[in-house]
CSV table of N, CA, C and O in Angstrom, one decimal:
chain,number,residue,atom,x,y,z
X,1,UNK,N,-27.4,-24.6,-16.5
X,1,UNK,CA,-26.2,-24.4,-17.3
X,1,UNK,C,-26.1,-25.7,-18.1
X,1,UNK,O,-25.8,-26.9,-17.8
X,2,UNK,N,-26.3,-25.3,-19.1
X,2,UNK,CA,-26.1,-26.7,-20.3
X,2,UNK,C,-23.9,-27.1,-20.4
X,2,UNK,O,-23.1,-26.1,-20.6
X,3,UNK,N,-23.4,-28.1,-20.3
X,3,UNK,CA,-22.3,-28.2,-21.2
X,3,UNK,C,-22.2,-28.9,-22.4
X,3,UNK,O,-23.1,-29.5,-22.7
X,4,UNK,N,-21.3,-28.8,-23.1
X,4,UNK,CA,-21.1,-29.3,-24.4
X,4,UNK,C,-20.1,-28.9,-25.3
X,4,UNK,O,-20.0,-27.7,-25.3
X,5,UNK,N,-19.4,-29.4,-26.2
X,5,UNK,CA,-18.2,-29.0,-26.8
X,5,UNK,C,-18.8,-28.7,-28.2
X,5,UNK,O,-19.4,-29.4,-29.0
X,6,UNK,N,-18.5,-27.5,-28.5
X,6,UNK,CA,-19.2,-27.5,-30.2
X,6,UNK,C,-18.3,-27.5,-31.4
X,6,UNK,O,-17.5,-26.6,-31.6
X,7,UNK,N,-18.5,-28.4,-32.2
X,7,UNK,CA,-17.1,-28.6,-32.9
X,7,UNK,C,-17.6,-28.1,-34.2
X,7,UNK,O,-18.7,-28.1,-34.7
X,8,UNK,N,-16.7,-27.8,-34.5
X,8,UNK,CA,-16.4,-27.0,-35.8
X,8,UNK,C,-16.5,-27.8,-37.0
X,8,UNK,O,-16.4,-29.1,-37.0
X,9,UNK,N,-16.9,-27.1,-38.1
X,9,UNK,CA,-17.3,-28.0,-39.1
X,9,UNK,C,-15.8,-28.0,-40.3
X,9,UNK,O,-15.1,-27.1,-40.7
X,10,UNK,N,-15.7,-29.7,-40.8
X,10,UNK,CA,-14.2,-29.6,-41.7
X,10,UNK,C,-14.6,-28.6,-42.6
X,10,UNK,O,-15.7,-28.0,-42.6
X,11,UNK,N,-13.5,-28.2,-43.4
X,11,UNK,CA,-13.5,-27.4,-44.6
X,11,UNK,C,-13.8,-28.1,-45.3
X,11,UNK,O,-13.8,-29.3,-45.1
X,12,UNK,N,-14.4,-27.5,-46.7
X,12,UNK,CA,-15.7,-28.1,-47.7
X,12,UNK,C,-14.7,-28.8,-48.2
X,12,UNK,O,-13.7,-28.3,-48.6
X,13,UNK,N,-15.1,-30.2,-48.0
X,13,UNK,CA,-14.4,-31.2,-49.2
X,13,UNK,C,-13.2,-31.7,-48.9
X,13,UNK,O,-12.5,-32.4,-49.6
X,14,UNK,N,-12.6,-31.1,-47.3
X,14,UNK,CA,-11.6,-32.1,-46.3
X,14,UNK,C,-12.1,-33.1,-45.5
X,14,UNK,O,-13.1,-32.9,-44.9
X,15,UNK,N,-11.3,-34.0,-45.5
X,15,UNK,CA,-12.4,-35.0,-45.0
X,15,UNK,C,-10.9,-35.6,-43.7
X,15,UNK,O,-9.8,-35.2,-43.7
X,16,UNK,N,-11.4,-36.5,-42.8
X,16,UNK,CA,-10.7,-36.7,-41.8
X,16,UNK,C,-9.8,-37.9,-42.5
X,16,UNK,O,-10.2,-38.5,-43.5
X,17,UNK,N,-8.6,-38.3,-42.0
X,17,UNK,CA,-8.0,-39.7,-42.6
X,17,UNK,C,-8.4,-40.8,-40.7
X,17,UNK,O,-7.8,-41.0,-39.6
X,18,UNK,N,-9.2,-41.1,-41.0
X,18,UNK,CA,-9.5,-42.2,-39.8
X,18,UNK,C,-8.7,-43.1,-39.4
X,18,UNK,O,-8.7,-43.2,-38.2
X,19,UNK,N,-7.6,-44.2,-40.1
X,19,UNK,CA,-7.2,-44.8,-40.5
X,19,UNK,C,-5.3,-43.9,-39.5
X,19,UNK,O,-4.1,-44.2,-39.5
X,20,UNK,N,-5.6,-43.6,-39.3
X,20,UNK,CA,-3.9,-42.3,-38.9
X,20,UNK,C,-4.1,-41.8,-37.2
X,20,UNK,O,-4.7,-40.8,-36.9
X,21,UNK,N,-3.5,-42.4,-36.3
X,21,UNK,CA,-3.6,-42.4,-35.1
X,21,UNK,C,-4.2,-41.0,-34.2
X,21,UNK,O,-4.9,-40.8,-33.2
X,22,UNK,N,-3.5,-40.2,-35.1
X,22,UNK,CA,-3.9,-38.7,-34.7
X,22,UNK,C,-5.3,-38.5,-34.7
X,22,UNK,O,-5.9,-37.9,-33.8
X,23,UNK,N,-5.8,-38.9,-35.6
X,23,UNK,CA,-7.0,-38.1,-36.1
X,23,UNK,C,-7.7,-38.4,-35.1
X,23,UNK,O,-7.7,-39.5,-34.4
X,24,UNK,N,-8.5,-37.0,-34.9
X,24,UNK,CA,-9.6,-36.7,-33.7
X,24,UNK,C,-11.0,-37.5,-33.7
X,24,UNK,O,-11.6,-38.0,-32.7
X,25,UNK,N,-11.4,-37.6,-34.9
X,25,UNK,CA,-12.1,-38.6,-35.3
X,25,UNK,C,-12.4,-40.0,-34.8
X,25,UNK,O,-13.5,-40.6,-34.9
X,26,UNK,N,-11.1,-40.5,-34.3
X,26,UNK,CA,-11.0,-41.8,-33.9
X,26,UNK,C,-11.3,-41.9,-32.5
X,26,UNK,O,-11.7,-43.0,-32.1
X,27,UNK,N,-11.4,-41.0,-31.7
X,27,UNK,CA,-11.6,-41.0,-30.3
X,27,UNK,C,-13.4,-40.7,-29.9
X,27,UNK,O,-13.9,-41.0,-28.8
X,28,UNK,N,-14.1,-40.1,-31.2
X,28,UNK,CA,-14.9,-40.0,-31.3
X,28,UNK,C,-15.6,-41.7,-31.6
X,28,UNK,O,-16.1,-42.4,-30.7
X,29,UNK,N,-15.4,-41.9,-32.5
X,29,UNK,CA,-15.4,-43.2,-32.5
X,29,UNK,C,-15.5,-44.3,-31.6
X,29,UNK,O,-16.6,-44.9,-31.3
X,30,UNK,N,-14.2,-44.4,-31.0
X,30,UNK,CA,-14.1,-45.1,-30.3
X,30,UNK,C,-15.2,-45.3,-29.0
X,30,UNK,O,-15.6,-46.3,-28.4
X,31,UNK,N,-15.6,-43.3,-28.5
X,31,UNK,CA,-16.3,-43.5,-27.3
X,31,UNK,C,-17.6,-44.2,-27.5
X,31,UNK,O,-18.1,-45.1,-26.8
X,32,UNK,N,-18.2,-43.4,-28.8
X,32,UNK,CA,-19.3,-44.2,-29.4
X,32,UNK,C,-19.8,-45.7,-29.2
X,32,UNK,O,-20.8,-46.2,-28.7
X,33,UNK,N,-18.8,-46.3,-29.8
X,33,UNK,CA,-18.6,-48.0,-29.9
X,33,UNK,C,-17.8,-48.5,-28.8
X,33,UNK,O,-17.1,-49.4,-29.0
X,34,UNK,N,-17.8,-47.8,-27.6
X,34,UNK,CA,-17.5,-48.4,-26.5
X,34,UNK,C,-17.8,-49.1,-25.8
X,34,UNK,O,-18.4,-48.3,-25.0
X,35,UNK,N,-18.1,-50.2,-25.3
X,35,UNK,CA,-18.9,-51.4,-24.4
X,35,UNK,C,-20.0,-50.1,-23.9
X,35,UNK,O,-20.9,-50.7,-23.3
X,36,UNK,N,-20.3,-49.1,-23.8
X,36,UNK,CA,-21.8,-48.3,-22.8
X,36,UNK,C,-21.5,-47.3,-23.9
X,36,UNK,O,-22.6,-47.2,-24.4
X,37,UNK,N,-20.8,-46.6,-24.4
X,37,UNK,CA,-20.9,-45.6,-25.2
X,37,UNK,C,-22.6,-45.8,-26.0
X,37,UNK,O,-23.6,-45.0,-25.8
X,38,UNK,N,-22.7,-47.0,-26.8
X,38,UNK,CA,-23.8,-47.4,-27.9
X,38,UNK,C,-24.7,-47.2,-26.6
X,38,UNK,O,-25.6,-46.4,-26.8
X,39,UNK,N,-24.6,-47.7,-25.7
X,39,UNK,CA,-26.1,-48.0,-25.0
X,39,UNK,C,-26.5,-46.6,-24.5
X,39,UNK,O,-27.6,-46.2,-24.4
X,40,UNK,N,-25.5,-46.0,-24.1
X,40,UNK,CA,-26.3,-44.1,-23.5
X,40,UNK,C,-26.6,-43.8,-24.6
X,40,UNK,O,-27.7,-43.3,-24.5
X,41,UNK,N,-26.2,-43.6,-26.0
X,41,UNK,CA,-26.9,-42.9,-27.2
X,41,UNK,C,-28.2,-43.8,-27.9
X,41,UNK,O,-28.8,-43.5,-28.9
X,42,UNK,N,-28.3,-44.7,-27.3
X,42,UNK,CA,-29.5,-45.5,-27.4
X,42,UNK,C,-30.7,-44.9,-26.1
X,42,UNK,O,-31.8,-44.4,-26.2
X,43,UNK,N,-30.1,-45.2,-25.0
X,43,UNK,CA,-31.1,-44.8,-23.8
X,43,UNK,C,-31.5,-43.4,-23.7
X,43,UNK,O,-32.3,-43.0,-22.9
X,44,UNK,N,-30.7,-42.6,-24.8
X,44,UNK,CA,-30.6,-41.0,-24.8
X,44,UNK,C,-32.0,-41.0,-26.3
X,44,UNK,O,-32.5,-40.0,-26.6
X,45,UNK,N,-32.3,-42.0,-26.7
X,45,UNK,CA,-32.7,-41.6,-28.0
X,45,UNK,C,-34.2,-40.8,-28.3
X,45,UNK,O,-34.6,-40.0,-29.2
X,46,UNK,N,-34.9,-41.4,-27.0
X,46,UNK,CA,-36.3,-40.4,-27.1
X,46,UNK,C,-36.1,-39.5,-26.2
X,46,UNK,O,-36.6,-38.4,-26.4
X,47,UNK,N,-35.3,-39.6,-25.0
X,47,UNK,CA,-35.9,-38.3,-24.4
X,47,UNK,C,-34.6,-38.0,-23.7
X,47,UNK,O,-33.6,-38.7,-23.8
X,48,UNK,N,-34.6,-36.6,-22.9
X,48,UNK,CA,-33.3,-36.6,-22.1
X,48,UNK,C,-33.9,-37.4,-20.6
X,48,UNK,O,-35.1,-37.4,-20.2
X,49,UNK,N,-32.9,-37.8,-20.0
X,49,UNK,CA,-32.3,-38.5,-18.6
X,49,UNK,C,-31.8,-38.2,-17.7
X,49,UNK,O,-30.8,-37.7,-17.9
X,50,UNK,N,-32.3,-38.4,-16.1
X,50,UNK,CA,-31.1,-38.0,-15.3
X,50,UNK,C,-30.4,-39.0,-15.4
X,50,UNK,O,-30.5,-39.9,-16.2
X,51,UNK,N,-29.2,-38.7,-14.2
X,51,UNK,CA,-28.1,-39.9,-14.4
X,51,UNK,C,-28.8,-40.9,-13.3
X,51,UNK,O,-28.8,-42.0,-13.8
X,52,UNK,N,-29.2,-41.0,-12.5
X,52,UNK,CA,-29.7,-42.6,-11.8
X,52,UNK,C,-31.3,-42.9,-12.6
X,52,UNK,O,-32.1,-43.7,-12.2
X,53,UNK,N,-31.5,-42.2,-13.6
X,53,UNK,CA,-32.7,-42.7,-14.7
X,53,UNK,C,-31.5,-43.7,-15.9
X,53,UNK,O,-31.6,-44.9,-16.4
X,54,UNK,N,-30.9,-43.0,-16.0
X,54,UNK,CA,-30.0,-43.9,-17.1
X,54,UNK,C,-29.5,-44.9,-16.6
X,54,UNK,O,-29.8,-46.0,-17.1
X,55,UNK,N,-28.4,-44.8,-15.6
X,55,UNK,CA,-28.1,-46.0,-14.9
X,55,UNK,C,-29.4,-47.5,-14.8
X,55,UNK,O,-29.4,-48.6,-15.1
X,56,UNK,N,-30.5,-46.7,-14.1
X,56,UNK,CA,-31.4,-48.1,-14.1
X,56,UNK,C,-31.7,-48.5,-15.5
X,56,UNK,O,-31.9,-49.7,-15.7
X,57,UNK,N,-31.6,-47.5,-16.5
X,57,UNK,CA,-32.0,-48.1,-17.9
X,57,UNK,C,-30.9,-48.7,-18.5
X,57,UNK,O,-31.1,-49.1,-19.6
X,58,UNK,N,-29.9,-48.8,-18.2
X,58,UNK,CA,-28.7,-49.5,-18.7
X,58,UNK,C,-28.3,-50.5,-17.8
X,58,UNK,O,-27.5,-50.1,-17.1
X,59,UNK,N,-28.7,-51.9,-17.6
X,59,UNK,CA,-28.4,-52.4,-16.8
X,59,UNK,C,-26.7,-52.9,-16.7
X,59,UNK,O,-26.1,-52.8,-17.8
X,60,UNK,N,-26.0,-53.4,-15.7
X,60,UNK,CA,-25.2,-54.0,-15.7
X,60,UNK,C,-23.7,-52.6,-15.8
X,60,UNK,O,-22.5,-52.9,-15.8
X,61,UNK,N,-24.3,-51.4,-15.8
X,61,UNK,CA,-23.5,-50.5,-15.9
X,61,UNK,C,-23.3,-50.1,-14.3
X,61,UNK,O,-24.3,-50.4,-13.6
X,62,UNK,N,-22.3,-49.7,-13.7
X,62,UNK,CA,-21.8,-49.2,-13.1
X,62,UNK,C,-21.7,-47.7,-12.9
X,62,UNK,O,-21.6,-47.1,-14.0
X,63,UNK,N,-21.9,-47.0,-11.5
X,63,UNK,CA,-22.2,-45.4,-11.8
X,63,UNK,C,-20.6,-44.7,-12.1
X,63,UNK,O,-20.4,-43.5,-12.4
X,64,UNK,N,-19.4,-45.5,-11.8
X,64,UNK,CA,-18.6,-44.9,-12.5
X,64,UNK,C,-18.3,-45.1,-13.8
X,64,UNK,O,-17.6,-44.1,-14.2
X,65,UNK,N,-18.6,-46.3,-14.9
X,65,UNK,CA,-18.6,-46.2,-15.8
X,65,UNK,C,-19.5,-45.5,-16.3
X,65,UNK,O,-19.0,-44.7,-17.1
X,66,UNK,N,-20.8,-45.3,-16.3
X,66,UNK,CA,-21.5,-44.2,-16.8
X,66,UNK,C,-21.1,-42.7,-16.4
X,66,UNK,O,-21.4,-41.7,-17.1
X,67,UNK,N,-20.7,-42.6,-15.7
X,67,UNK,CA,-19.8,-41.1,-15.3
X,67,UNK,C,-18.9,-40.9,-16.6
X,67,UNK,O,-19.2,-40.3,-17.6
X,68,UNK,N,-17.6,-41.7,-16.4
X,68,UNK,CA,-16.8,-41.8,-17.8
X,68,UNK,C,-16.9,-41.5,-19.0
X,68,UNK,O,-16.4,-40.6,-19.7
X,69,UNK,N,-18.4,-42.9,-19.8
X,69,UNK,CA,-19.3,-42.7,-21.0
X,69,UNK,C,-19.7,-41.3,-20.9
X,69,UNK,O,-19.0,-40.5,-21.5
X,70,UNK,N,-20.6,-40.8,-20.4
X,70,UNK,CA,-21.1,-39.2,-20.2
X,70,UNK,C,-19.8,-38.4,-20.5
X,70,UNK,O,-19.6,-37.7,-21.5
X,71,UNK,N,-19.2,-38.5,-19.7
X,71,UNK,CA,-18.5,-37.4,-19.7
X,71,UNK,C,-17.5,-37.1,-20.9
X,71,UNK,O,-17.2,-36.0,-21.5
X,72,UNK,N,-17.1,-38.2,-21.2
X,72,UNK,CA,-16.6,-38.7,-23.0
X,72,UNK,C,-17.5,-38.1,-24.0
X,72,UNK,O,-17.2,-37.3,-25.0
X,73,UNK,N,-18.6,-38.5,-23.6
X,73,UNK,CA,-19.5,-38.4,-25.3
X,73,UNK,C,-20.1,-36.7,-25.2
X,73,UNK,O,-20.5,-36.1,-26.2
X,74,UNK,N,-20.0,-36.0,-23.8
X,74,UNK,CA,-19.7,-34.7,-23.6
X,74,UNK,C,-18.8,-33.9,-24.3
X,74,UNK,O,-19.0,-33.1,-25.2
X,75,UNK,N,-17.9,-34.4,-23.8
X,75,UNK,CA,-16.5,-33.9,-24.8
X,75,UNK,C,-16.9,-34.1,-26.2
X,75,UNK,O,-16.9,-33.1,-26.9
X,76,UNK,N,-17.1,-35.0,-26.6
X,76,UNK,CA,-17.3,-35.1,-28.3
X,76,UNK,C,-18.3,-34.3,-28.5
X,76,UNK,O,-18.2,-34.1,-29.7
X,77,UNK,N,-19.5,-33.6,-28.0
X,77,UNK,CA,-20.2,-33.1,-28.4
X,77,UNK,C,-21.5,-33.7,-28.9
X,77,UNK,O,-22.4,-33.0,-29.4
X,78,UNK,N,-21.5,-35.0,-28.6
X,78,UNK,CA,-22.7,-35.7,-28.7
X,78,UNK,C,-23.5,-36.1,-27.3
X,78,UNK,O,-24.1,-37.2,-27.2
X,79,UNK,N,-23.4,-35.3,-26.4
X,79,UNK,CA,-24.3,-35.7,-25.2
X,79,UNK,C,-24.3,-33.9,-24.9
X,79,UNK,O,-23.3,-33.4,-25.1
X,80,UNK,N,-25.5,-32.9,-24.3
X,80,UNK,CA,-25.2,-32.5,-23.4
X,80,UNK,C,-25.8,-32.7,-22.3
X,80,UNK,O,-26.6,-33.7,-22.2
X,81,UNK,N,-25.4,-31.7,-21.3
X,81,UNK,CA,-25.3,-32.1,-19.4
X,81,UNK,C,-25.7,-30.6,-19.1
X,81,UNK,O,-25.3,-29.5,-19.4
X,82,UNK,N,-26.9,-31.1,-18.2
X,82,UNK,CA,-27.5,-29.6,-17.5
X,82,UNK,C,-27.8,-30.0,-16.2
X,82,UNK,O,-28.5,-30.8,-15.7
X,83,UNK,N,-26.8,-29.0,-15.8
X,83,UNK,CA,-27.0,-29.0,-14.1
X,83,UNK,C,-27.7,-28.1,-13.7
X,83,UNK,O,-27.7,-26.9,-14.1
X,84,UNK,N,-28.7,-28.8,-12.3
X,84,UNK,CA,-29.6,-27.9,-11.5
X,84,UNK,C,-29.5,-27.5,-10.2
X,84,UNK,O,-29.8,-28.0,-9.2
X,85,UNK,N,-28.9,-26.3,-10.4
X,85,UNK,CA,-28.4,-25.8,-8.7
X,85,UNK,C,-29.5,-26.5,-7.6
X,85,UNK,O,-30.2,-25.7,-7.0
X,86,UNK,N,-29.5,-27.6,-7.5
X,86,UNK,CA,-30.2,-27.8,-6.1
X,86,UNK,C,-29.5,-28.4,-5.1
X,86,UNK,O,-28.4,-27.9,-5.1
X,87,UNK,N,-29.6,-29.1,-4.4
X,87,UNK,CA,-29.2,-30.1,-3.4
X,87,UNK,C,-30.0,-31.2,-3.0
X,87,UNK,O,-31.0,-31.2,-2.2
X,88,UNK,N,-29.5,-31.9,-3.4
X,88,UNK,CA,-27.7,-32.3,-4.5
X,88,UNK,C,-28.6,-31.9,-5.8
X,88,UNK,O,-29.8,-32.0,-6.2
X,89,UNK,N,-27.4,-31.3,-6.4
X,89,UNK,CA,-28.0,-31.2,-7.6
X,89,UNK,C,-28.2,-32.2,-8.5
X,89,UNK,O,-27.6,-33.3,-8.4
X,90,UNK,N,-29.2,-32.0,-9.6
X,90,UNK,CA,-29.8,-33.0,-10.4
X,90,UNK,C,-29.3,-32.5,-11.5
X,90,UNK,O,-29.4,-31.3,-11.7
X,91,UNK,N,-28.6,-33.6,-12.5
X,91,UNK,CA,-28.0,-33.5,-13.5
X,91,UNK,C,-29.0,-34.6,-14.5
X,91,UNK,O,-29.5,-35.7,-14.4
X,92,UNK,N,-29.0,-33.6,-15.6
X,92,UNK,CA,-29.9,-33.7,-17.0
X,92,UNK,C,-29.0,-34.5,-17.7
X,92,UNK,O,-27.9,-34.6,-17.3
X,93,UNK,N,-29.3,-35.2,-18.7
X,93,UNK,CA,-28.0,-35.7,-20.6
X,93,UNK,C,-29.1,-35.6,-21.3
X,93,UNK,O,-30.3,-35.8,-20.8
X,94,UNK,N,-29.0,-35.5,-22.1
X,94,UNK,CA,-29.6,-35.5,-23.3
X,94,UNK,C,-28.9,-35.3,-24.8
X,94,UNK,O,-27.9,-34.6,-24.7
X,95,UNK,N,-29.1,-35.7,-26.1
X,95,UNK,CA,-28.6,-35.9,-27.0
X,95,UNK,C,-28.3,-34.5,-27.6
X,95,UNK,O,-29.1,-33.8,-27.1
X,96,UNK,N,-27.8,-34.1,-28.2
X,96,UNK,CA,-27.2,-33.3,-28.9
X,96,UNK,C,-28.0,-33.5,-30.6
X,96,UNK,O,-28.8,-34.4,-30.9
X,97,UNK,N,-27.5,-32.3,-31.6
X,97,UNK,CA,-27.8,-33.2,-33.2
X,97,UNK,C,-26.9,-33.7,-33.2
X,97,UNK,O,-26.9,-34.9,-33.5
X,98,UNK,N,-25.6,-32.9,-33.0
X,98,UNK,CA,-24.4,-34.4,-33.6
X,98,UNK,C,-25.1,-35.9,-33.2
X,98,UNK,O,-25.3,-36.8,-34.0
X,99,UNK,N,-25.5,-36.1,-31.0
X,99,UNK,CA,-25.7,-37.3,-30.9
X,99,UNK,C,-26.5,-38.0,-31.5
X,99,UNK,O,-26.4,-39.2,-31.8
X,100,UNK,N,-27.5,-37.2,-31.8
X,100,UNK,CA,-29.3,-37.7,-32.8
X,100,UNK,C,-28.7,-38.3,-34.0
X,100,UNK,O,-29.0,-39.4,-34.4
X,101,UNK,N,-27.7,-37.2,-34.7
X,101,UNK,CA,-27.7,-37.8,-35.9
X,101,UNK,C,-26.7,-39.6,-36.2
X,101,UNK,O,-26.8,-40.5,-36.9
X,102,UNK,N,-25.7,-39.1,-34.9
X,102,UNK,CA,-24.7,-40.8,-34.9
X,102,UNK,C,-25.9,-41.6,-34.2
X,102,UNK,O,-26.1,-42.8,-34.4
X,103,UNK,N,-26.5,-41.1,-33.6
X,103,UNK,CA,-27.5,-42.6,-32.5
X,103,UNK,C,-28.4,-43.0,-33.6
X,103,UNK,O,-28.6,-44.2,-33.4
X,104,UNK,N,-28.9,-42.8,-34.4
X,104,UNK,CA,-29.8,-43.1,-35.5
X,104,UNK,C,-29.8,-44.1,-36.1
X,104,UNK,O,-30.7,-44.9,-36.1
X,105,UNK,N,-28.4,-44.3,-37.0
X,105,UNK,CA,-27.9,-45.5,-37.4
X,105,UNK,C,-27.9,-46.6,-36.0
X,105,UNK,O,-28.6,-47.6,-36.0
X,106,UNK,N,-27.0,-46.3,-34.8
X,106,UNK,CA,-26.9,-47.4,-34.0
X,106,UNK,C,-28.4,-47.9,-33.9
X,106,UNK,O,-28.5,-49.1,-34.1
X,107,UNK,N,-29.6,-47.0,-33.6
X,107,UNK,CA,-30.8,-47.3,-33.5
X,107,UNK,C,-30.9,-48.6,-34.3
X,107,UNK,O,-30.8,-49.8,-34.0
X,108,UNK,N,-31.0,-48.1,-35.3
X,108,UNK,CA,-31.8,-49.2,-36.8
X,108,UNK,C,-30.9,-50.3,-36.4
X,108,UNK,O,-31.3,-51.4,-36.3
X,109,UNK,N,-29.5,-50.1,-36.0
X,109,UNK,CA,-28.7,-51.6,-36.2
X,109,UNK,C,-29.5,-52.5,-34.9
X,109,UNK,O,-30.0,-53.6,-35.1
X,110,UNK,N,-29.5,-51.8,-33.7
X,110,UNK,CA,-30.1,-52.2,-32.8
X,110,UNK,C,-31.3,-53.4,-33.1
X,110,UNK,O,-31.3,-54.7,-33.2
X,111,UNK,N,-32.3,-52.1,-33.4
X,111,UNK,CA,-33.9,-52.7,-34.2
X,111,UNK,C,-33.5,-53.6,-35.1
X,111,UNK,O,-34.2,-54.6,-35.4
X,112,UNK,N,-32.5,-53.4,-35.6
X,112,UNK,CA,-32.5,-54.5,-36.6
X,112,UNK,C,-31.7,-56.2,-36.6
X,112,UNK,O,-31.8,-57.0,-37.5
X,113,UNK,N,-31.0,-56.2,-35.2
X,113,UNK,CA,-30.8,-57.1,-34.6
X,113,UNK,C,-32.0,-57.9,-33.8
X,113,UNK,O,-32.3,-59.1,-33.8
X,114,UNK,N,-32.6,-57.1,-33.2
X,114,UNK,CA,-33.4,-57.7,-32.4
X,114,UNK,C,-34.7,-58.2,-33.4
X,114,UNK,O,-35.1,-59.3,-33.4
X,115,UNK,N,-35.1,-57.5,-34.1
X,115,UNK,CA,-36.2,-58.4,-34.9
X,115,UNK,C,-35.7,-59.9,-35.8
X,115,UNK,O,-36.5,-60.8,-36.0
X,116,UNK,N,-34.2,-60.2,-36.3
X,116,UNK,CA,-33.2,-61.0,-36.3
X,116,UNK,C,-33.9,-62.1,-35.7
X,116,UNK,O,-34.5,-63.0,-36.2
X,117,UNK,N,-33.6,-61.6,-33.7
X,117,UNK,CA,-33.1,-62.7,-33.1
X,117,UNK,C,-34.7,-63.4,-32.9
X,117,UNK,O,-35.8,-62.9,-32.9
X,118,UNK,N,-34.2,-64.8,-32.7
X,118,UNK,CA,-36.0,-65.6,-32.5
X,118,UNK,C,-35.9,-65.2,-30.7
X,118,UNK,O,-35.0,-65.0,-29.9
X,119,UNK,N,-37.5,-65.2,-30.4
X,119,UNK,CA,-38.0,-65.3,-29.2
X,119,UNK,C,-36.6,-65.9,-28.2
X,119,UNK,O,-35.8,-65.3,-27.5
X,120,UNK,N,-36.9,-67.1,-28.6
X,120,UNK,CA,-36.2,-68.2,-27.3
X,120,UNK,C,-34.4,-67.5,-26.7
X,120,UNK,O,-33.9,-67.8,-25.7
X,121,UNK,N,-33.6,-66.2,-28.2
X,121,UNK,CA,-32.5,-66.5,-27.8
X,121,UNK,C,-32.9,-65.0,-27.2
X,121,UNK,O,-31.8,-64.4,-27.1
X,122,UNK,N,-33.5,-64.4,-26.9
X,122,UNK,CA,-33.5,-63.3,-26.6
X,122,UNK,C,-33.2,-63.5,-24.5
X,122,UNK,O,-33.7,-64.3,-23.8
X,123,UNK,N,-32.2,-62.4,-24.3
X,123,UNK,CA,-31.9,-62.4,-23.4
X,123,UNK,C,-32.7,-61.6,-21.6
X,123,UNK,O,-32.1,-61.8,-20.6
């Protein structure tokens, strides 16, 4: 069973006011550019993941903060989640197009920091 929220597309030529606390927009946002938000739509970007495959690839994350992240960028419709009735079951993520199409830019900024930084400051 896949989850995922599928959101509706604005009306041609309404656009969100980002800027205005309400807007749904902003939460989307925000999960995105969240201290792990950026890094699961990065670690999501070639392939899908279980969740203790992502955790090891995200270091320094926590299995409840990646619970949260997941479960957030679920809701927005940029991650889905496929569960496998086993025991224990094994749970899938993988990117969505919404997620493909927002991870893409983060990609290049990524790539494009890192070729930036010289050897020595690399962490």
């Amino acid at each position: 069973m896949v989850e995922g929220v599928q959101h509706r597309q604005a009306e041609t030529g309404k656009r969100y006011d980002v800027f205005h606390t309400d807007c749904p927009a902003r939460d989307v946002v925000d999960h995105v550019t969240s201290r792990w938000g950026i890094w699961v739509l990065i670690s999501l970007r070639s392939n899908s993941l279980r969740f203790y495959e992502l955790r090891e690839s995200i270091q320094g994350i926590s299995e409840k903060m990646l619970a949260q992240t997941l479960r957030a960028l679920v809701q927005d419709g940029l991650v889905w989640r496929e569960v496998e009735p086993t025991t224990p079951p094994q749970v899938t993520y993988g990117l969505t197009e919404f997620g493909r199409d927002i991870g893409e830019p983060l990609t290049e900024l990524f790539d494009r920091i890192t070729r930036r930084l010289s050897p020595h400051s690399a962490g």
